mmCIF file of C-alpha atoms and ligand atoms in Angstrom:
data_model
loop_
_atom_site.group_PDB
_atom_site.id
_atom_site.type_symbol
_atom_site.label_atom_id
_atom_site.label_comp_id
_atom_site.label_asym_id
_atom_site.label_seq_id
_atom_site.Cartn_x
_atom_site.Cartn_y
_atom_site.Cartn_z
ATOM 1 C CA MET A 156 -5.285 -4.002 -21.478
ATOM 2 C CA ASP A 157 -7.866 -1.554 -22.853
ATOM 3 C CA ILE A 158 -6.724 2.071 -22.354
ATOM 4 C CA GLN A 159 -10.048 3.563 -23.492
ATOM 5 C CA ALA A 160 -11.835 1.806 -20.627
ATOM 6 C CA LEU A 161 -9.541 3.892 -18.224
ATOM 7 C CA VAL A 162 -10.306 7.314 -20.048
ATOM 8 C CA ARG A 163 -13.056 9.569 -18.632
ATOM 9 C CA LYS A 164 -16.220 9.142 -20.480
ATOM 10 C CA ASN A 165 -16.636 12.786 -21.416
ATOM 11 C CA ILE A 166 -13.199 12.768 -22.891
ATOM 12 C CA LEU A 167 -13.665 9.481 -24.793
ATOM 13 C CA ASN A 168 -16.869 10.954 -26.317
ATOM 14 C CA MET A 169 -15.938 14.491 -27.093
ATOM 15 C CA LYS A 170 -14.945 15.823 -30.641
ATOM 16 C CA PRO A 171 -11.566 17.386 -30.376
ATOM 17 C CA TYR A 172 -10.949 21.098 -31.746
ATOM 18 C CA SER A 173 -9.624 20.830 -35.220
ATOM 19 C CA SER A 174 -7.310 23.649 -36.226
ATOM 20 C CA ALA A 175 -6.564 24.854 -39.757
ATOM 21 C CA ARG A 176 -3.315 22.951 -39.525
ATOM 22 C CA ASP A 177 -5.047 19.793 -38.585
ATOM 23 C CA GLU A 178 -7.283 19.983 -41.550
ATOM 24 C CA PHE A 179 -4.695 20.717 -44.200
ATOM 25 C CA LYS A 180 -1.287 19.343 -43.474
ATOM 26 C CA GLY A 181 0.455 19.440 -46.817
ATOM 27 C CA THR A 182 2.688 21.825 -48.506
ATOM 28 C CA ALA A 183 1.192 24.675 -50.563
ATOM 29 C CA GLU A 184 1.990 28.067 -52.152
ATOM 30 C CA ILE A 185 -0.537 30.052 -50.457
ATOM 31 C CA PHE A 186 -2.123 29.545 -47.042
ATOM 32 C CA LEU A 187 -5.242 31.525 -46.438
ATOM 33 C CA ASP A 188 -6.864 29.213 -44.124
ATOM 34 C CA ALA A 189 -5.679 30.296 -40.516
ATOM 35 C CA ASN A 190 -6.331 34.090 -40.565
ATOM 36 C CA GLU A 191 -2.818 34.695 -39.882
ATOM 37 C CA ASN A 192 -0.844 37.980 -40.854
ATOM 38 C CA PRO A 193 0.668 37.319 -44.479
ATOM 39 C CA TYR A 194 3.851 39.435 -43.556
ATOM 40 C CA PRO A 195 6.673 37.360 -42.174
ATOM 41 C CA SER A 196 7.458 38.720 -38.672
ATOM 42 C CA PRO A 197 9.019 35.781 -38.871
ATOM 43 C CA TYR A 198 6.384 34.232 -36.249
ATOM 44 C CA ASN A 199 3.383 35.031 -38.234
ATOM 45 C CA ARG A 200 2.397 31.413 -38.893
ATOM 46 C CA TYR A 201 0.995 29.005 -36.378
ATOM 47 C CA PRO A 202 3.432 26.170 -35.311
ATOM 48 C CA ASP A 203 2.933 22.542 -36.183
ATOM 49 C CA PRO A 204 0.428 21.361 -33.721
ATOM 50 C CA LEU A 205 1.907 17.952 -33.248
ATOM 51 C CA GLN A 206 5.703 19.030 -33.543
ATOM 52 C CA TRP A 207 6.476 16.198 -35.933
ATOM 53 C CA ARG A 208 10.080 17.238 -36.907
ATOM 54 C CA VAL A 209 11.131 17.416 -33.190
ATOM 55 C CA LYS A 210 9.348 14.056 -32.579
ATOM 56 C CA GLU A 211 11.117 12.415 -35.571
ATOM 57 C CA LYS A 212 14.400 13.335 -34.211
ATOM 58 C CA LEU A 213 13.504 12.449 -30.600
ATOM 59 C CA ALA A 214 11.990 8.981 -31.752
ATOM 60 C CA ALA A 215 15.404 8.129 -33.317
ATOM 61 C CA LEU A 216 17.195 9.104 -30.243
ATOM 62 C CA LYS A 217 15.021 7.171 -27.830
ATOM 63 C CA GLY A 218 14.146 4.078 -29.953
ATOM 64 C CA VAL A 219 10.462 4.701 -30.139
ATOM 65 C CA LYS A 220 7.928 5.835 -32.744
ATOM 66 C CA PRO A 221 7.126 9.435 -33.284
ATOM 67 C CA GLU A 222 3.353 8.502 -32.476
ATOM 68 C CA GLN A 223 4.523 7.303 -28.978
ATOM 69 C CA ILE A 224 5.624 10.799 -27.948
ATOM 70 C CA PHE A 225 3.663 13.803 -26.670
ATOM 71 C CA LEU A 226 5.372 17.208 -26.278
ATOM 72 C CA GLY A 227 4.231 19.819 -23.803
ATOM 73 C CA ASN A 228 4.801 23.196 -22.261
ATOM 74 C CA GLY A 229 7.101 21.556 -19.748
ATOM 75 C CA SER A 230 6.519 18.141 -17.918
ATOM 76 C CA ASP A 231 3.965 19.917 -16.104
ATOM 77 C CA GLU A 232 1.631 19.976 -19.006
ATOM 78 C CA GLY A 233 1.958 16.281 -19.356
ATOM 79 C CA ILE A 234 1.219 15.747 -15.689
ATOM 80 C CA ASP A 235 -1.928 17.930 -15.716
ATOM 81 C CA LEU A 236 -3.158 16.231 -18.874
ATOM 82 C CA ILE A 237 -2.800 12.687 -17.635
ATOM 83 C CA ILE A 238 -4.819 13.625 -14.457
ATOM 84 C CA ARG A 239 -7.456 15.313 -16.518
ATOM 85 C CA ALA A 240 -7.792 12.427 -19.049
ATOM 86 C CA PHE A 241 -7.866 9.647 -16.583
ATOM 87 C CA CYS A 242 -9.363 11.008 -13.304
ATOM 88 C CA GLU A 243 -12.931 11.990 -12.746
ATOM 89 C CA PRO A 244 -13.269 15.076 -10.459
ATOM 90 C CA ASN A 245 -14.663 14.557 -6.834
ATOM 91 C CA GLN A 246 -14.444 10.742 -7.526
ATOM 92 C CA ASP A 247 -11.086 9.459 -8.560
ATOM 93 C CA SER A 248 -7.650 9.548 -6.985
ATOM 94 C CA ILE A 249 -3.920 9.606 -7.875
ATOM 95 C CA LEU A 250 -1.357 7.821 -5.806
ATOM 96 C CA ILE A 251 2.075 9.360 -5.191
ATOM 97 C CA THR A 252 5.005 8.573 -2.927
ATOM 98 C CA ASP A 253 5.939 10.819 0.025
ATOM 99 C CA PRO A 254 8.225 12.613 -0.407
ATOM 100 C CA THR A 255 8.044 13.417 -4.047
ATOM 101 C CA TYR A 256 7.938 16.161 -6.656
ATOM 102 C CA GLY A 257 5.130 18.753 -5.740
ATOM 103 C CA MET A 258 3.324 19.170 -9.090
ATOM 104 C CA TYR A 259 1.518 15.849 -8.905
ATOM 105 C CA SER A 260 -0.555 16.732 -5.922
ATOM 106 C CA VAL A 261 -1.016 20.276 -7.076
ATOM 107 C CA CYS A 262 -2.294 19.263 -10.504
ATOM 108 C CA ALA A 263 -4.679 16.891 -8.810
ATOM 109 C CA GLU A 264 -5.991 19.319 -6.275
ATOM 110 C CA VAL A 265 -6.647 21.919 -8.967
ATOM 111 C CA ASN A 266 -8.700 19.195 -10.786
ATOM 112 C CA ALA A 267 -10.560 18.189 -7.587
ATOM 113 C CA VAL A 268 -8.852 14.834 -7.783
ATOM 114 C CA ASN A 269 -8.036 13.029 -4.603
ATOM 115 C CA VAL A 270 -4.328 12.439 -3.426
ATOM 116 C CA GLN A 271 -3.353 9.131 -1.849
ATOM 117 C CA GLN A 272 0.296 8.972 -0.444
ATOM 118 C CA VAL A 273 2.498 6.106 0.495
ATOM 119 C CA LEU A 274 5.454 6.774 2.551
ATOM 120 C CA LEU A 275 8.826 5.714 1.097
ATOM 121 C CA THR A 276 10.996 3.595 3.208
ATOM 122 C CA PRO A 277 13.881 5.134 5.311
ATOM 123 C CA ASP A 278 16.343 4.606 2.422
ATOM 124 C CA PHE A 279 13.793 6.407 0.033
ATOM 125 C CA ASP A 280 12.694 3.308 -1.927
ATOM 126 C CA LEU A 281 9.306 1.936 -2.660
ATOM 127 C CA ASP A 282 7.463 0.154 0.323
ATOM 128 C CA LEU A 283 5.769 -2.556 -1.580
ATOM 129 C CA ASP A 284 3.925 -3.817 1.507
ATOM 130 C CA ALA A 285 2.159 -0.565 1.930
ATOM 131 C CA PHE A 286 1.307 -0.097 -1.842
ATOM 132 C CA PRO A 287 -1.789 -2.341 -2.014
ATOM 133 C CA LYS A 288 -3.118 -1.142 1.406
ATOM 134 C CA THR A 289 -2.997 2.457 -0.235
ATOM 135 C CA PHE A 290 -4.632 2.130 -3.574
ATOM 136 C CA ASP A 291 -8.290 1.210 -4.008
ATOM 137 C CA ALA A 292 -10.976 1.228 -6.958
ATOM 138 C CA THR A 293 -10.767 5.055 -7.110
ATOM 139 C CA THR A 294 -6.810 5.144 -7.837
ATOM 140 C CA LYS A 295 -6.561 5.707 -11.588
ATOM 141 C CA VAL A 296 -2.973 7.091 -11.985
ATOM 142 C CA LEU A 297 0.313 6.265 -10.096
ATOM 143 C CA PHE A 298 3.136 8.596 -10.196
ATOM 144 C CA LEU A 299 6.710 7.381 -9.493
ATOM 145 C CA CYS A 300 9.590 9.781 -9.590
ATOM 146 C CA SER A 301 12.955 8.218 -10.481
ATOM 147 C CA PRO A 302 15.387 9.532 -9.668
ATOM 148 C CA ASN A 303 13.049 11.055 -6.937
ATOM 149 C CA ASN A 304 13.013 14.723 -6.094
ATOM 150 C CA PRO A 305 13.907 15.770 -3.474
ATOM 151 C CA THR A 306 15.635 12.412 -2.335
ATOM 152 C CA GLY A 307 17.779 12.130 -5.548
ATOM 153 C CA ASN A 308 17.873 8.475 -5.557
ATOM 154 C CA LEU A 309 16.623 5.944 -8.243
ATOM 155 C CA LEU A 310 13.712 3.858 -7.042
ATOM 156 C CA SER A 311 14.398 0.066 -7.353
ATOM 157 C CA THR A 312 13.834 -1.245 -10.742
ATOM 158 C CA ALA A 313 12.629 -4.597 -9.574
ATOM 159 C CA LYS A 314 10.161 -2.862 -7.338
ATOM 160 C CA ILE A 315 8.897 -0.630 -10.151
ATOM 161 C CA GLU A 316 8.391 -3.701 -12.362
ATOM 162 C CA GLU A 317 6.528 -5.408 -9.447
ATOM 163 C CA VAL A 318 4.252 -2.308 -9.212
ATOM 164 C CA LEU A 319 3.694 -2.363 -12.975
ATOM 165 C CA LYS A 320 2.605 -5.933 -12.509
ATOM 166 C CA ARG A 321 0.125 -5.352 -9.820
ATOM 167 C CA PHE A 322 -1.438 -2.007 -10.878
ATOM 168 C CA TYR A 323 -4.011 -1.770 -13.484
ATOM 169 C CA GLY A 324 -4.379 1.984 -13.779
ATOM 170 C CA ILE A 325 -1.904 4.276 -15.597
ATOM 171 C CA VAL A 326 1.670 4.244 -14.168
ATOM 172 C CA VAL A 327 3.680 7.440 -14.859
ATOM 173 C CA ILE A 328 7.486 7.183 -14.142
ATOM 174 C CA ASP A 329 8.893 10.723 -14.081
ATOM 175 C CA GLU A 330 12.446 10.604 -15.215
ATOM 176 C CA ALA A 331 13.410 14.280 -15.204
ATOM 177 C CA TYR A 332 16.714 13.366 -13.782
ATOM 178 C CA ILE A 333 17.387 10.056 -15.734
ATOM 179 C CA ASP A 334 20.390 11.640 -17.628
ATOM 180 C CA PHE A 335 22.420 11.937 -14.536
ATOM 181 C CA ALA A 336 21.626 8.192 -13.392
ATOM 182 C CA THR A 337 23.397 4.876 -14.075
ATOM 183 C CA GLY A 338 20.082 3.089 -14.131
ATOM 184 C CA LYS A 339 18.157 2.079 -17.359
ATOM 185 C CA SER A 340 15.118 4.479 -18.513
ATOM 186 C CA PHE A 341 11.746 2.777 -18.554
ATOM 187 C CA VAL A 342 11.290 4.159 -22.080
ATOM 188 C CA GLN A 343 12.681 0.751 -23.264
ATOM 189 C CA GLU A 344 9.967 -1.022 -21.410
ATOM 190 C CA LEU A 345 6.927 0.649 -23.197
ATOM 191 C CA ALA A 346 6.358 -2.086 -25.382
ATOM 192 C CA HIS A 347 5.472 -4.449 -22.495
ATOM 193 C CA HIS A 348 3.358 -2.012 -20.815
ATOM 194 C CA PRO A 349 0.306 -0.219 -22.478
ATOM 195 C CA ASN A 350 -0.465 1.573 -19.353
ATOM 196 C CA LEU A 351 3.045 3.052 -18.832
ATOM 197 C CA VAL A 352 3.903 6.715 -19.272
ATOM 198 C CA VAL A 353 7.579 7.909 -19.058
ATOM 199 C CA LEU A 354 8.157 11.618 -18.417
ATOM 200 C CA GLN A 355 11.314 13.297 -19.423
ATOM 201 C CA THR A 356 12.310 16.979 -19.851
ATOM 202 C CA PHE A 357 14.488 19.530 -21.742
ATOM 203 C CA SER A 358 14.649 21.476 -18.279
ATOM 204 C CA LYS A 359 17.673 19.655 -16.599
ATOM 205 C CA ALA A 360 20.344 17.799 -18.455
ATOM 206 C CA TRP A 361 19.482 19.578 -21.800
ATOM 207 C CA GLY A 362 19.916 23.027 -20.135
ATOM 208 C CA LEU A 363 16.647 24.554 -21.512
ATOM 209 C CA ALA A 364 14.478 25.121 -18.492
ATOM 210 C CA GLY A 365 13.482 28.570 -19.933
ATOM 211 C CA LEU A 366 12.093 27.087 -23.113
ATOM 212 C CA ARG A 367 9.411 24.887 -21.302
ATOM 213 C CA LEU A 368 9.523 21.681 -23.191
ATOM 214 C CA GLY A 369 8.530 18.163 -21.643
ATOM 215 C CA MET A 370 8.239 14.930 -23.145
ATOM 216 C CA CYS A 371 5.765 11.943 -22.444
ATOM 217 C CA PHE A 372 6.517 8.561 -23.863
ATOM 218 C CA ALA A 373 3.749 6.004 -23.864
ATOM 219 C CA SER A 374 1.665 3.702 -26.064
ATOM 220 C CA GLU A 375 0.039 5.334 -29.159
ATOM 221 C CA ALA A 376 -3.337 4.762 -27.310
ATOM 222 C CA ILE A 377 -2.311 7.061 -24.537
ATOM 223 C CA ILE A 378 -0.651 9.664 -26.679
ATOM 224 C CA ARG A 379 -3.796 9.837 -28.749
ATOM 225 C CA VAL A 380 -5.772 10.817 -25.599
ATOM 226 C CA LEU A 381 -3.274 13.455 -24.647
ATOM 227 C CA ASN A 382 -3.212 15.062 -28.132
ATOM 228 C CA LYS A 383 -6.990 14.974 -28.092
ATOM 229 C CA ILE A 384 -7.221 17.379 -25.120
ATOM 230 C CA LYS A 385 -4.164 19.530 -25.338
ATOM 231 C CA TYR A 386 -4.216 23.136 -26.502
ATOM 232 C CA PRO A 387 -3.958 23.051 -30.153
ATOM 233 C CA TYR A 388 -0.765 24.826 -30.510
ATOM 234 C CA ASN A 389 0.835 24.120 -27.132
ATOM 235 C CA VAL A 390 4.506 24.250 -28.175
ATOM 236 C CA ASN A 391 5.469 27.314 -29.907
ATOM 237 C CA ILE A 392 7.660 27.667 -33.130
ATOM 238 C CA ARG A 393 10.765 29.053 -31.366
ATOM 239 C CA THR A 394 10.743 26.278 -28.990
ATOM 240 C CA GLN A 395 10.479 23.621 -31.629
ATOM 241 C CA GLU A 396 13.235 25.170 -33.549
ATOM 242 C CA LEU A 397 15.540 25.323 -30.425
ATOM 243 C CA ALA A 398 14.725 21.891 -29.329
ATOM 244 C CA LEU A 399 15.833 20.670 -32.957
ATOM 245 C CA ASP A 400 19.136 22.519 -32.499
ATOM 246 C CA ALA A 401 19.637 20.856 -29.204
ATOM 247 C CA LEU A 402 18.637 17.348 -30.489
ATOM 248 C CA GLU A 403 21.442 18.093 -33.313
ATOM 249 C CA ASN A 404 23.967 18.640 -30.485
ATOM 250 C CA VAL A 405 23.456 15.710 -28.167
ATOM 251 C CA GLN A 406 27.363 15.873 -27.422
ATOM 252 C CA GLN A 407 26.741 19.117 -25.517
ATOM 253 C CA LYS A 408 24.246 17.746 -23.277
ATOM 254 C CA GLU A 409 26.513 14.575 -22.619
ATOM 255 C CA ALA A 410 29.343 16.868 -21.824
ATOM 256 C CA TRP A 411 27.359 18.919 -19.310
ATOM 257 C CA VAL A 412 26.056 15.728 -17.684
ATOM 258 C CA LYS A 413 29.451 14.345 -17.381
ATOM 259 C CA GLU A 414 30.699 17.603 -15.729
ATOM 260 C CA VAL A 415 27.793 17.623 -13.398
ATOM 261 C CA VAL A 416 28.142 14.137 -12.366
ATOM 262 C CA LYS A 417 31.918 14.559 -11.686
ATOM 263 C CA GLN A 418 31.060 17.670 -9.585
ATOM 264 C CA ARG A 419 28.374 15.872 -7.687
ATOM 265 C CA ASP A 420 30.935 13.285 -6.525
ATOM 266 C CA VAL A 421 33.471 15.951 -5.652
ATOM 267 C CA MET A 422 30.753 17.889 -3.590
ATOM 268 C CA GLY A 423 29.482 14.653 -1.996
ATOM 269 C CA LYS A 424 32.903 14.005 -0.565
ATOM 270 C CA ALA A 425 33.571 17.613 0.411
ATOM 271 C CA LEU A 426 30.379 17.912 2.078
ATOM 272 C CA ARG A 427 30.754 14.742 4.128
ATOM 273 C CA GLN A 428 34.044 16.237 5.616
ATOM 274 C CA LEU A 429 32.049 19.248 7.054
ATOM 275 C CA SER A 430 31.164 18.849 10.783
ATOM 276 C CA LEU A 431 27.724 20.552 10.207
ATOM 277 C CA VAL A 432 26.724 17.854 7.778
ATOM 278 C CA GLU A 433 25.525 14.791 9.290
ATOM 279 C CA HIS A 434 24.840 12.715 6.063
ATOM 280 C CA VAL A 435 24.869 13.119 2.323
ATOM 281 C CA TYR A 436 22.454 10.820 0.582
ATOM 282 C CA PRO A 437 23.518 8.978 -2.558
ATOM 283 C CA SER A 438 22.338 10.837 -5.671
ATOM 284 C CA ASP A 439 21.429 9.878 -9.210
ATOM 285 C CA ALA A 440 20.424 13.420 -10.137
ATOM 286 C CA ASN A 441 21.909 16.842 -10.597
ATOM 287 C CA PHE A 442 21.517 17.748 -6.877
ATOM 288 C CA LEU A 443 22.368 16.309 -3.345
ATOM 289 C CA LEU A 444 20.183 15.941 -0.388
ATOM 290 C CA ALA A 445 22.222 16.696 2.780
ATOM 291 C CA LYS A 446 21.161 16.299 6.404
ATOM 292 C CA VAL A 447 22.630 19.086 8.349
ATOM 293 C CA LYS A 448 22.596 20.047 12.149
ATOM 294 C CA ASP A 449 20.298 23.082 11.447
ATOM 295 C CA ALA A 450 18.861 23.301 8.157
ATOM 296 C CA HIS A 451 16.944 26.575 8.779
ATOM 297 C CA GLY A 452 19.909 28.370 10.221
ATOM 298 C CA THR A 453 22.260 27.049 7.529
ATOM 299 C CA TYR A 454 19.775 28.138 4.819
ATOM 300 C CA GLU A 455 19.537 31.763 6.151
ATOM 301 C CA TYR A 456 23.184 32.040 6.577
ATOM 302 C CA LEU A 457 23.703 30.829 2.892
ATOM 303 C CA MET A 458 21.082 33.362 1.833
ATOM 304 C CA ASN A 459 22.755 36.186 3.415
ATOM 305 C CA GLN A 460 25.945 35.122 1.550
ATOM 306 C CA GLY A 461 24.205 35.238 -1.700
ATOM 307 C CA ILE A 462 23.777 31.511 -2.209
ATOM 308 C CA ILE A 463 20.301 30.006 -2.220
ATOM 309 C CA VAL A 464 19.822 26.330 -1.723
ATOM 310 C CA ARG A 465 16.436 24.568 -0.999
ATOM 311 C CA ASP A 466 15.244 24.026 2.558
ATOM 312 C CA ARG A 467 13.476 20.564 2.452
ATOM 313 C CA SER A 468 13.105 20.264 6.329
ATOM 314 C CA ARG A 469 9.332 20.173 6.307
ATOM 315 C CA VAL A 470 9.226 17.293 3.745
ATOM 316 C CA ALA A 471 8.565 13.725 5.003
ATOM 317 C CA LEU A 472 11.823 11.792 5.848
ATOM 318 C CA CYS A 473 13.880 14.701 5.252
ATOM 319 C CA TYR A 474 13.954 16.447 8.487
ATOM 320 C CA ASN A 475 16.902 19.064 8.586
ATOM 321 C CA CYS A 476 17.751 18.350 4.907
ATOM 322 C CA LEU A 477 18.887 20.929 2.407
ATOM 323 C CA ARG A 478 18.709 20.113 -1.279
ATOM 324 C CA ILE A 479 21.631 21.536 -3.151
ATOM 325 C CA THR A 480 21.821 21.720 -7.037
ATOM 326 C CA ILE A 481 25.246 21.050 -8.472
ATOM 327 C CA GLY A 482 26.499 24.219 -9.949
ATOM 328 C CA THR A 483 29.711 25.114 -11.921
ATOM 329 C CA PRO A 484 32.966 24.045 -10.091
ATOM 330 C CA GLU A 485 33.347 27.724 -9.209
ATOM 331 C CA GLU A 486 29.892 28.053 -7.706
ATOM 332 C CA ASN A 487 30.334 24.811 -5.872
ATOM 333 C CA GLN A 488 33.578 26.006 -4.371
ATOM 334 C CA ARG A 489 31.995 29.299 -3.122
ATOM 335 C CA LEU A 490 29.303 27.142 -1.391
ATOM 336 C CA LEU A 491 31.915 24.914 0.350
ATOM 337 C CA ALA A 492 33.972 28.109 1.416
ATOM 338 C CA ALA A 493 30.798 29.581 2.818
ATOM 339 C CA LEU A 494 29.782 26.495 4.663
ATOM 340 C CA LYS A 495 33.357 26.065 6.089
ATOM 341 C CA LYS A 496 33.226 29.525 7.648
ATOM 342 C CA TYR A 497 29.740 28.721 9.133
ATOM 343 C CA THR A 498 31.198 25.788 10.942
ATOM 344 C CA ALA A 499 34.227 27.731 12.171
HETATM 345 C C1 PLP B 235 12.277 19.649 -12.644
HETATM 346 C C2 PLP B 235 11.276 18.546 -12.738
HETATM 347 C C3 PLP B 235 10.519 18.406 -13.794
HETATM 348 C C4 PLP B 235 10.555 19.317 -14.986
HETATM 349 O O1 PLP B 235 9.325 20.011 -15.162
HETATM 350 P P1 PLP B 235 9.250 20.965 -16.423
HETATM 351 O O2 PLP B 235 7.890 21.350 -16.413
HETATM 352 O O3 PLP B 235 9.696 20.040 -17.572
HETATM 353 O O4 PLP B 235 10.348 22.025 -16.222
HETATM 354 C C5 PLP B 235 9.751 17.218 -13.750
HETATM 355 N N1 PLP B 235 9.584 16.367 -12.805
HETATM 356 C C6 PLP B 235 10.448 16.382 -11.800
HETATM 357 C C7 PLP B 235 10.541 15.530 -10.627
HETATM 358 C C8 PLP B 235 11.329 17.651 -11.575
HETATM 359 O O5 PLP B 235 12.134 17.660 -10.584
#
């Protein structure tokens, strides 16, 4: 499979910006090449444009090469760059599931890229019969979110593999919530699929949403394209330092995940007991999707109690559904107590 053949011609042919730190990478005593302020602030120096120290740690953790990693200002940067690298404006399309995470279509629309949607099955899995009817010669990138937002479930691995077999464009699997899931990560499958991109993030399990650090794992050919078109210094020094600290302390992330998963089970059981709750969908993420009798009324009531959940009623297949993030045990009990009063 030839990745270069999928890249937009202007991007294939362009000469990327070359920063001072790209042109001289070694160590030296005196740096007078980047017009920086010489007085330590301590952020007077530009960051490493390719974040090699973070990537080396991450590569060891994920079992890939550092050259197979792209780091961006949140996963959102990766989503945007993938669309810009492979989709010609006013011509090409991305294919997404409905429902799914909102940023894929927003990034496509900003870039004048068409959005094709394929409805999930009633149990929120891929509809393999509908897929080939939806994509066509303009479809360059397919976004699959697993575990999916806002439905919370993993897509079936066998079905994702089937899609990977049948689709010759770029396949992006967004694994923002994979730490909370029991299923395997597709990062381990990269060697078999040169067109596969796996997205993960420091925003959820790692507890670093405020840092803005997203990860793309892919073949070296795809990562080279993303590096070519990114802003030269897209991840700042502080973010790189704090990501290194987090990667030194994987046990902290694992402890949080364990607690959240435990609370997810507690909350699932407790919510199912409430008469206003009609259904709680199974979740592989750090949130629950619950169908209630009156989502809008429940949302407004909770808001007046100072508790904010997400009303997903207007989303396909999610009529009257609230998306509830798992909080601390205390926060979760406050939510349950409020909901119990609402029913009474
Ligand atoms: C939260 C979330 C992300 C994370 O985005 P960042 O830009 O990394 O904060 C990515 N994908 C999905 C599906 C999400 O729900």
